[in-house]
C-alpha cells in the first residue's frame, strides 16, 4: 500500500470570489514508502499548494489525501497528528525561528508532540547532528547565527519530530554553492539512514538530478509527469515547453548522442564522465570532478 | 486565510469618481459628512441621500462591496437607533411600561440610521475609489498649511504611506509564519486563555524580527536613493485639479447652501 495517495486532489484559492484560482487541479499521486521524490514546476504551477495539502495545512477543496490509506481529514481534530508524521520545511525556514536558544527552538516540534523534556532534548541533539550543527552552537541564540546555520536549525526543528515523510520546499535557495552541496548531502544522508520518504521541491534541476529517484512535474496546476528521474529528463522538449529545462549535462549528452556518439543519457557530471573519459582514451573512473 | 481580510480596500476602476482629484474627494467627503448632520429636515436629508446614492452609482463599484462595508456597523446602527427611539419629545405613539416612543423619537431614530449609513457609505466610496498612495498624497497637500506650526507634514504622510504599503506584506508574512509553526505542531485553536496567549509567541517574535529586518532594508534602500525628507522634493505625479473637479466643487457648495436655506425656511424634523 502506498504511504501517501491523493485522489482527484483539488485546491481552489478564493472560491466564489472574483479572485478565484484553481491552484491544484485533480491530482492523483501514489507515493511509496522510502522514495526520494523531486518536485519541479515553474513559479505558480501549484507545487507549493500541493505540498501544503499533503500535511493538512490546507484542506483540499475536493478530493482526498490518504496517509496509510486513511483520509487525513476524516477527523479534522486530529490533523495535528498528521503534521507530525508529514514534516514540512518551508521556503526560507530561518524566518520562523523564535526561541532564546537553538536547542529550545529545535525542541518546539517534539514538545508539541507531547514528548518529555529529556526525550525532546535527545531528539533535538540528534537532529542537530544530522544537519551538521556543532554542539557548541546549541546554547546560542538562533538570531546570532549565520544565514546557513539558521537554515540548518530550522530544518533540524522539523527532523527532530522524526516524520515519516519529509517535505522540503527549496531548502537550498539563497545558499552559496558549497552550502547547497553540503545541505543536500545531509538530506540525502538522513534519508539513507532513516529510510524516510522525502519530497524535495527545487528549481535547480542539477540538485534534483543528483538526489531524486522519481520526479513529479507540476504544470498549470496539474501533475504533468510522475516518473523515474531518467524518464522525466529524457523528455526535454516537453519540459522546455513548460518553462523548465533538463540539467546542462543531460542536455550535452543528449546532443552528443544526436551527433552519433556512442553515449547514453546521464543525469550527473559523474555519470557523464564515466562515459566520456574512455572515449577520450583516458581510462574513466574519476569521481572527483 | 488571514490574507482574505479586506484592508485598505482600494478597488481599481476608471469611473469619474476614480479620476477625481483626491484632494477634492477628501475635502468633499468631509463637507458631505458635516452636512449629513446639518440637514435636519426630511427634504434636506432626502437631497443628501440622493447625493450619496448618486456617488455610489457613479463610482461603478459593485453595490455588494458597499453592503459588505456596512456589515461592520450594523450592530452600532441598530443599537443607536433603538436607543434614540425612546428619546425625544412630541406626540406619544406607543407606551411600553415607563418608556414611551414618541414622534420625535421615531424621527431621531430614522435620522441617526440614515446619517451613520450614509457616513459609512461615503467613506467607503472614498477608500474604494482612491489608492492609498494618492490618499496620503492628498492628505499631505491638504495638511501643508500646518507647516507654519512646524508640523512635519511630509514625514507624517510618508509614514502613513509606508504603513499602508506594508499591511498586506505583513499579513502575508503572518500567514507564512503561522503555517510554518502549525507544521511544527503549534496548537492555536484549543486551550485556555493563557495557553492561547502563549501560542502567539512563536508567531509574534518571528513577525517582529522580520518587520525590523524589512524596516532596515527599506531605510537602506531609501538612503541609497538619497532620500532626505520633504525639503525641495518634487513629485512624479503632480496633483492637478481639472475643470470637472472645479465644477463638482461648485455644485457641492451650491447644494450645501441649499441645505442651509432649507433648514432656515422649512421646519426641521429633528432639532
PDB file of N, CA and C in Angstrom, chain A residues 11 13 18 52 55 57-58 80 83-84 86-88 90 95-98 105-106 108-110 112 143 154 157-158 161, chain B residues 1 3-4 64-65 173 176-187 189-190 201-203 205-207 209-210 213:
ATOM      1  N   UNK A  11      -7.436  22.008  -5.163  1.00  0.00           N
ATOM      2  CA  UNK A  11      -7.470  23.118  -4.218  1.00  0.00           C
ATOM      3  C   UNK A  11      -7.721  24.421  -4.981  1.00  0.00           C
ATOM      4  N   UNK A  13      -8.154  28.557  -4.603  1.00  0.00           N
ATOM      5  CA  UNK A  13      -8.000  29.745  -3.760  1.00  0.00           C
ATOM      6  C   UNK A  13      -9.177  30.687  -3.998  1.00  0.00           C
ATOM      7  N   UNK A  18     -14.183  37.009  -7.021  1.00  0.00           N
ATOM      8  CA  UNK A  18     -13.642  37.343  -8.352  1.00  0.00           C
ATOM      9  C   UNK A  18     -12.195  36.879  -8.514  1.00  0.00           C
ATOM     10  N   UNK A  52       1.407  21.644   0.566  1.00  0.00           N
ATOM     11  CA  UNK A  52       0.739  22.067   1.805  1.00  0.00           C
ATOM     12  C   UNK A  52      -0.549  21.295   2.065  1.00  0.00           C
ATOM     13  N   UNK A  55       0.250  17.718   4.092  1.00  0.00           N
ATOM     14  CA  UNK A  55       0.341  17.572   5.544  1.00  0.00           C
ATOM     15  C   UNK A  55      -0.793  18.289   6.270  1.00  0.00           C
ATOM     16  N   UNK A  57      -2.046  21.326   6.013  1.00  0.00           N
ATOM     17  CA  UNK A  57      -2.059  22.760   6.286  1.00  0.00           C
ATOM     18  C   UNK A  57      -3.155  23.426   5.485  1.00  0.00           C
ATOM     19  N   UNK A  58      -3.415  22.892   4.304  1.00  0.00           N
ATOM     20  CA  UNK A  58      -4.536  23.364   3.504  1.00  0.00           C
ATOM     21  C   UNK A  58      -5.507  22.203   3.358  1.00  0.00           C
ATOM     22  N   UNK A  80      -3.375  17.512  13.665  1.00  0.00           N
ATOM     23  CA  UNK A  80      -2.012  17.742  14.154  1.00  0.00           C
ATOM     24  C   UNK A  80      -1.172  16.474  14.096  1.00  0.00           C
ATOM     25  N   UNK A  83       0.401  16.193  10.867  1.00  0.00           N
ATOM     26  CA  UNK A  83       1.527  17.101  10.652  1.00  0.00           C
ATOM     27  C   UNK A  83       2.796  16.592  11.312  1.00  0.00           C
ATOM     28  N   UNK A  84       2.666  15.776  12.366  1.00  0.00           N
ATOM     29  CA  UNK A  84       3.863  15.202  12.975  1.00  0.00           C
ATOM     30  C   UNK A  84       4.433  14.090  12.104  1.00  0.00           C
ATOM     31  N   UNK A  86       3.991  13.943   8.712  1.00  0.00           N
ATOM     32  CA  UNK A  86       4.429  14.530   7.446  1.00  0.00           C
ATOM     33  C   UNK A  86       5.068  15.870   7.768  1.00  0.00           C
ATOM     34  N   UNK A  87       6.384  15.870   7.923  1.00  0.00           N
ATOM     35  CA  UNK A  87       7.095  17.090   8.299  1.00  0.00           C
ATOM     36  C   UNK A  87       7.286  17.990   7.104  1.00  0.00           C
ATOM     37  N   UNK A  88       7.191  19.291   7.364  1.00  0.00           N
ATOM     38  CA  UNK A  88       7.238  20.235   6.247  1.00  0.00           C
ATOM     39  C   UNK A  88       8.222  21.355   6.566  1.00  0.00           C
ATOM     40  N   UNK A  90       9.418  24.853   5.180  1.00  0.00           N
ATOM     41  CA  UNK A  90       9.019  25.877   4.217  1.00  0.00           C
ATOM     42  C   UNK A  90      10.221  26.540   3.575  1.00  0.00           C
ATOM     43  N   UNK A  95      13.214  32.110   8.869  1.00  0.00           N
ATOM     44  CA  UNK A  95      12.369  33.213   9.330  1.00  0.00           C
ATOM     45  C   UNK A  95      11.360  32.797  10.389  1.00  0.00           C
ATOM     46  N   UNK A  96      11.315  31.520  10.706  1.00  0.00           N
ATOM     47  CA  UNK A  96      10.317  31.081  11.683  1.00  0.00           C
ATOM     48  C   UNK A  96      10.928  30.829  13.057  1.00  0.00           C
ATOM     49  N   UNK A  97      12.235  31.072  13.205  1.00  0.00           N
ATOM     50  CA  UNK A  97      12.887  30.827  14.497  1.00  0.00           C
ATOM     51  C   UNK A  97      12.409  31.850  15.519  1.00  0.00           C
ATOM     52  N   UNK A  98      12.250  31.437  16.766  1.00  0.00           N
ATOM     53  CA  UNK A  98      11.756  32.403  17.755  1.00  0.00           C
ATOM     54  C   UNK A  98      12.302  32.201  19.152  1.00  0.00           C
ATOM     55  N   UNK A 105      14.607  25.953  20.285  1.00  0.00           N
ATOM     56  CA  UNK A 105      13.841  26.086  19.057  1.00  0.00           C
ATOM     57  C   UNK A 105      13.644  24.741  18.388  1.00  0.00           C
ATOM     58  N   UNK A 106      14.700  23.934  18.366  1.00  0.00           N
ATOM     59  CA  UNK A 106      14.571  22.610  17.744  1.00  0.00           C
ATOM     60  C   UNK A 106      13.588  21.755  18.543  1.00  0.00           C
ATOM     61  N   UNK A 108      10.882  22.693  19.894  1.00  0.00           N
ATOM     62  CA  UNK A 108       9.491  23.157  19.809  1.00  0.00           C
ATOM     63  C   UNK A 108       8.555  22.091  19.225  1.00  0.00           C
ATOM     64  N   UNK A 109       8.968  21.501  18.104  1.00  0.00           N
ATOM     65  CA  UNK A 109       8.141  20.476  17.470  1.00  0.00           C
ATOM     66  C   UNK A 109       7.958  19.248  18.353  1.00  0.00           C
ATOM     67  N   UNK A 110       9.079  18.642  18.795  1.00  0.00           N
ATOM     68  CA  UNK A 110       8.960  17.450  19.643  1.00  0.00           C
ATOM     69  C   UNK A 110       8.095  17.692  20.881  1.00  0.00           C
ATOM     70  N   UNK A 112       5.651  19.834  21.167  1.00  0.00           N
ATOM     71  CA  UNK A 112       4.252  19.894  20.741  1.00  0.00           C
ATOM     72  C   UNK A 112       3.675  18.500  20.557  1.00  0.00           C
ATOM     73  N   UNK A 143      19.334  33.910  16.650  1.00  0.00           N
ATOM     74  CA  UNK A 143      19.453  35.149  15.879  1.00  0.00           C
ATOM     75  C   UNK A 143      20.910  35.593  15.724  1.00  0.00           C
ATOM     76  N   UNK A 154      16.437  25.459  11.493  1.00  0.00           N
ATOM     77  CA  UNK A 154      15.026  25.321  11.136  1.00  0.00           C
ATOM     78  C   UNK A 154      14.728  23.925  10.599  1.00  0.00           C
ATOM     79  N   UNK A 157      14.647  21.483  13.298  1.00  0.00           N
ATOM     80  CA  UNK A 157      13.399  21.593  14.051  1.00  0.00           C
ATOM     81  C   UNK A 157      12.320  20.684  13.509  1.00  0.00           C
ATOM     82  N   UNK A 158      12.347  20.428  12.217  1.00  0.00           N
ATOM     83  CA  UNK A 158      11.353  19.521  11.627  1.00  0.00           C
ATOM     84  C   UNK A 158      11.821  18.074  11.724  1.00  0.00           C
ATOM     85  N   UNK A 161      11.139  16.019  14.840  1.00  0.00           N
ATOM     86  CA  UNK A 161       9.830  15.377  15.056  1.00  0.00           C
ATOM     87  C   UNK A 161       9.823  13.970  14.472  1.00  0.00           C
TER      88      UNK A 161
ATOM     89  N   UNK B   1      -8.359  32.273   5.282  1.00  0.00           N
ATOM     90  CA  UNK B   1      -6.979  32.674   5.478  1.00  0.00           C
ATOM     91  C   UNK B   1      -6.909  34.141   5.857  1.00  0.00           C
ATOM     92  N   UNK B   3      -5.094  36.403   4.877  1.00  0.00           N
ATOM     93  CA  UNK B   3      -4.865  37.274   3.740  1.00  0.00           C
ATOM     94  C   UNK B   3      -6.175  37.816   3.161  1.00  0.00           C
ATOM     95  N   UNK B   4      -7.249  37.096   3.398  1.00  0.00           N
ATOM     96  CA  UNK B   4      -8.510  37.465   2.770  1.00  0.00           C
ATOM     97  C   UNK B   4      -9.160  38.694   3.395  1.00  0.00           C
ATOM     98  N   UNK B  64     -22.486  45.309  -3.896  1.00  0.00           N
ATOM     99  CA  UNK B  64     -22.188  44.268  -2.915  1.00  0.00           C
ATOM    100  C   UNK B  64     -21.051  44.705  -1.981  1.00  0.00           C
ATOM    101  N   UNK B  65     -20.034  45.351  -2.584  1.00  0.00           N
ATOM    102  CA  UNK B  65     -18.891  45.808  -1.785  1.00  0.00           C
ATOM    103  C   UNK B  65     -19.345  46.797  -0.722  1.00  0.00           C
ATOM    104  N   UNK B 173       3.161  37.653   5.520  1.00  0.00           N
ATOM    105  CA  UNK B 173       4.229  37.117   6.367  1.00  0.00           C
ATOM    106  C   UNK B 173       3.632  36.347   7.559  1.00  0.00           C
ATOM    107  N   UNK B 176       2.440  33.016   6.499  1.00  0.00           N
ATOM    108  CA  UNK B 176       3.535  32.074   6.283  1.00  0.00           C
ATOM    109  C   UNK B 176       4.043  31.533   7.610  1.00  0.00           C
ATOM    110  N   UNK B 177       4.279  32.451   8.556  1.00  0.00           N
ATOM    111  CA  UNK B 177       4.834  32.022   9.838  1.00  0.00           C
ATOM    112  C   UNK B 177       3.852  31.102  10.553  1.00  0.00           C
ATOM    113  N   UNK B 178       2.561  31.446  10.479  1.00  0.00           N
ATOM    114  CA  UNK B 178       1.560  30.587  11.121  1.00  0.00           C
ATOM    115  C   UNK B 178       1.597  29.187  10.531  1.00  0.00           C
ATOM    116  N   UNK B 179       1.680  29.115   9.202  1.00  0.00           N
ATOM    117  CA  UNK B 179       1.737  27.800   8.557  1.00  0.00           C
ATOM    118  C   UNK B 179       2.962  27.035   9.028  1.00  0.00           C
ATOM    119  N   UNK B 180       4.110  27.747   9.071  1.00  0.00           N
ATOM    120  CA  UNK B 180       5.349  27.072   9.441  1.00  0.00           C
ATOM    121  C   UNK B 180       5.266  26.528  10.874  1.00  0.00           C
ATOM    122  N   UNK B 181       4.697  27.334  11.781  1.00  0.00           N
ATOM    123  CA  UNK B 181       4.616  26.859  13.168  1.00  0.00           C
ATOM    124  C   UNK B 181       3.565  25.764  13.308  1.00  0.00           C
ATOM    125  N   UNK B 182       2.497  25.873  12.544  1.00  0.00           N
ATOM    126  CA  UNK B 182       1.483  24.809  12.570  1.00  0.00           C
ATOM    127  C   UNK B 182       2.093  23.502  12.094  1.00  0.00           C
ATOM    128  N   UNK B 183       2.975  23.613  11.074  1.00  0.00           N
ATOM    129  CA  UNK B 183       3.630  22.407  10.569  1.00  0.00           C
ATOM    130  C   UNK B 183       4.494  21.769  11.654  1.00  0.00           C
ATOM    131  N   UNK B 184       4.932  22.583  12.617  1.00  0.00           N
ATOM    132  CA  UNK B 184       5.698  22.022  13.727  1.00  0.00           C
ATOM    133  C   UNK B 184       4.780  21.675  14.898  1.00  0.00           C
ATOM    134  N   UNK B 185       3.511  21.624  14.629  1.00  0.00           N
ATOM    135  CA  UNK B 185       2.580  21.147  15.643  1.00  0.00           C
ATOM    136  C   UNK B 185       2.069  22.208  16.584  1.00  0.00           C
ATOM    137  N   UNK B 186       2.321  23.494  16.283  1.00  0.00           N
ATOM    138  CA  UNK B 186       1.786  24.551  17.147  1.00  0.00           C
ATOM    139  C   UNK B 186       0.263  24.441  17.170  1.00  0.00           C
ATOM    140  N   UNK B 187      -0.290  24.569  18.366  1.00  0.00           N
ATOM    141  CA  UNK B 187      -1.737  24.415  18.507  1.00  0.00           C
ATOM    142  C   UNK B 187      -2.320  25.773  18.851  1.00  0.00           C
ATOM    143  N   UNK B 189      -5.675  26.573  18.235  1.00  0.00           N
ATOM    144  CA  UNK B 189      -7.132  26.580  18.268  1.00  0.00           C
ATOM    145  C   UNK B 189      -7.724  26.145  19.603  1.00  0.00           C
ATOM    146  N   UNK B 190      -6.926  25.484  20.435  1.00  0.00           N
ATOM    147  CA  UNK B 190      -7.521  24.995  21.675  1.00  0.00           C
ATOM    148  C   UNK B 190      -6.776  25.541  22.884  1.00  0.00           C
ATOM    149  N   UNK B 201       3.296  33.551  20.899  1.00  0.00           N
ATOM    150  CA  UNK B 201       4.713  33.925  20.939  1.00  0.00           C
ATOM    151  C   UNK B 201       5.479  33.426  19.714  1.00  0.00           C
ATOM    152  N   UNK B 202       5.319  32.137  19.339  1.00  0.00           N
ATOM    153  CA  UNK B 202       6.075  31.658  18.178  1.00  0.00           C
ATOM    154  C   UNK B 202       5.701  32.377  16.880  1.00  0.00           C
ATOM    155  N   UNK B 203       4.615  33.124  16.896  1.00  0.00           N
ATOM    156  CA  UNK B 203       4.241  33.862  15.687  1.00  0.00           C
ATOM    157  C   UNK B 203       4.710  35.298  15.780  1.00  0.00           C
ATOM    158  N   UNK B 205       7.149  36.742  17.622  1.00  0.00           N
ATOM    159  CA  UNK B 205       8.588  37.029  17.602  1.00  0.00           C
ATOM    160  C   UNK B 205       9.144  37.013  16.181  1.00  0.00           C
ATOM    161  N   UNK B 206       8.906  35.932  15.408  1.00  0.00           N
ATOM    162  CA  UNK B 206       9.417  35.988  14.034  1.00  0.00           C
ATOM    163  C   UNK B 206       8.823  37.156  13.247  1.00  0.00           C
ATOM    164  N   UNK B 207       7.582  37.514  13.547  1.00  0.00           N
ATOM    165  CA  UNK B 207       6.945  38.607  12.813  1.00  0.00           C
ATOM    166  C   UNK B 207       7.650  39.932  13.106  1.00  0.00           C
ATOM    167  N   UNK B 209      10.736  40.273  14.237  1.00  0.00           N
ATOM    168  CA  UNK B 209      12.076  40.210  13.670  1.00  0.00           C
ATOM    169  C   UNK B 209      12.035  40.565  12.195  1.00  0.00           C
ATOM    170  N   UNK B 210      11.047  40.006  11.486  1.00  0.00           N
ATOM    171  CA  UNK B 210      11.021  40.261  10.048  1.00  0.00           C
ATOM    172  C   UNK B 210      10.572  41.689   9.764  1.00  0.00           C
ATOM    173  N   UNK B 213      13.630  43.707  10.144  1.00  0.00           N
ATOM    174  CA  UNK B 213      14.528  43.458   9.024  1.00  0.00           C
ATOM    175  C   UNK B 213      14.065  44.259   7.807  1.00  0.00           C
TER     176      UNK B 213
END
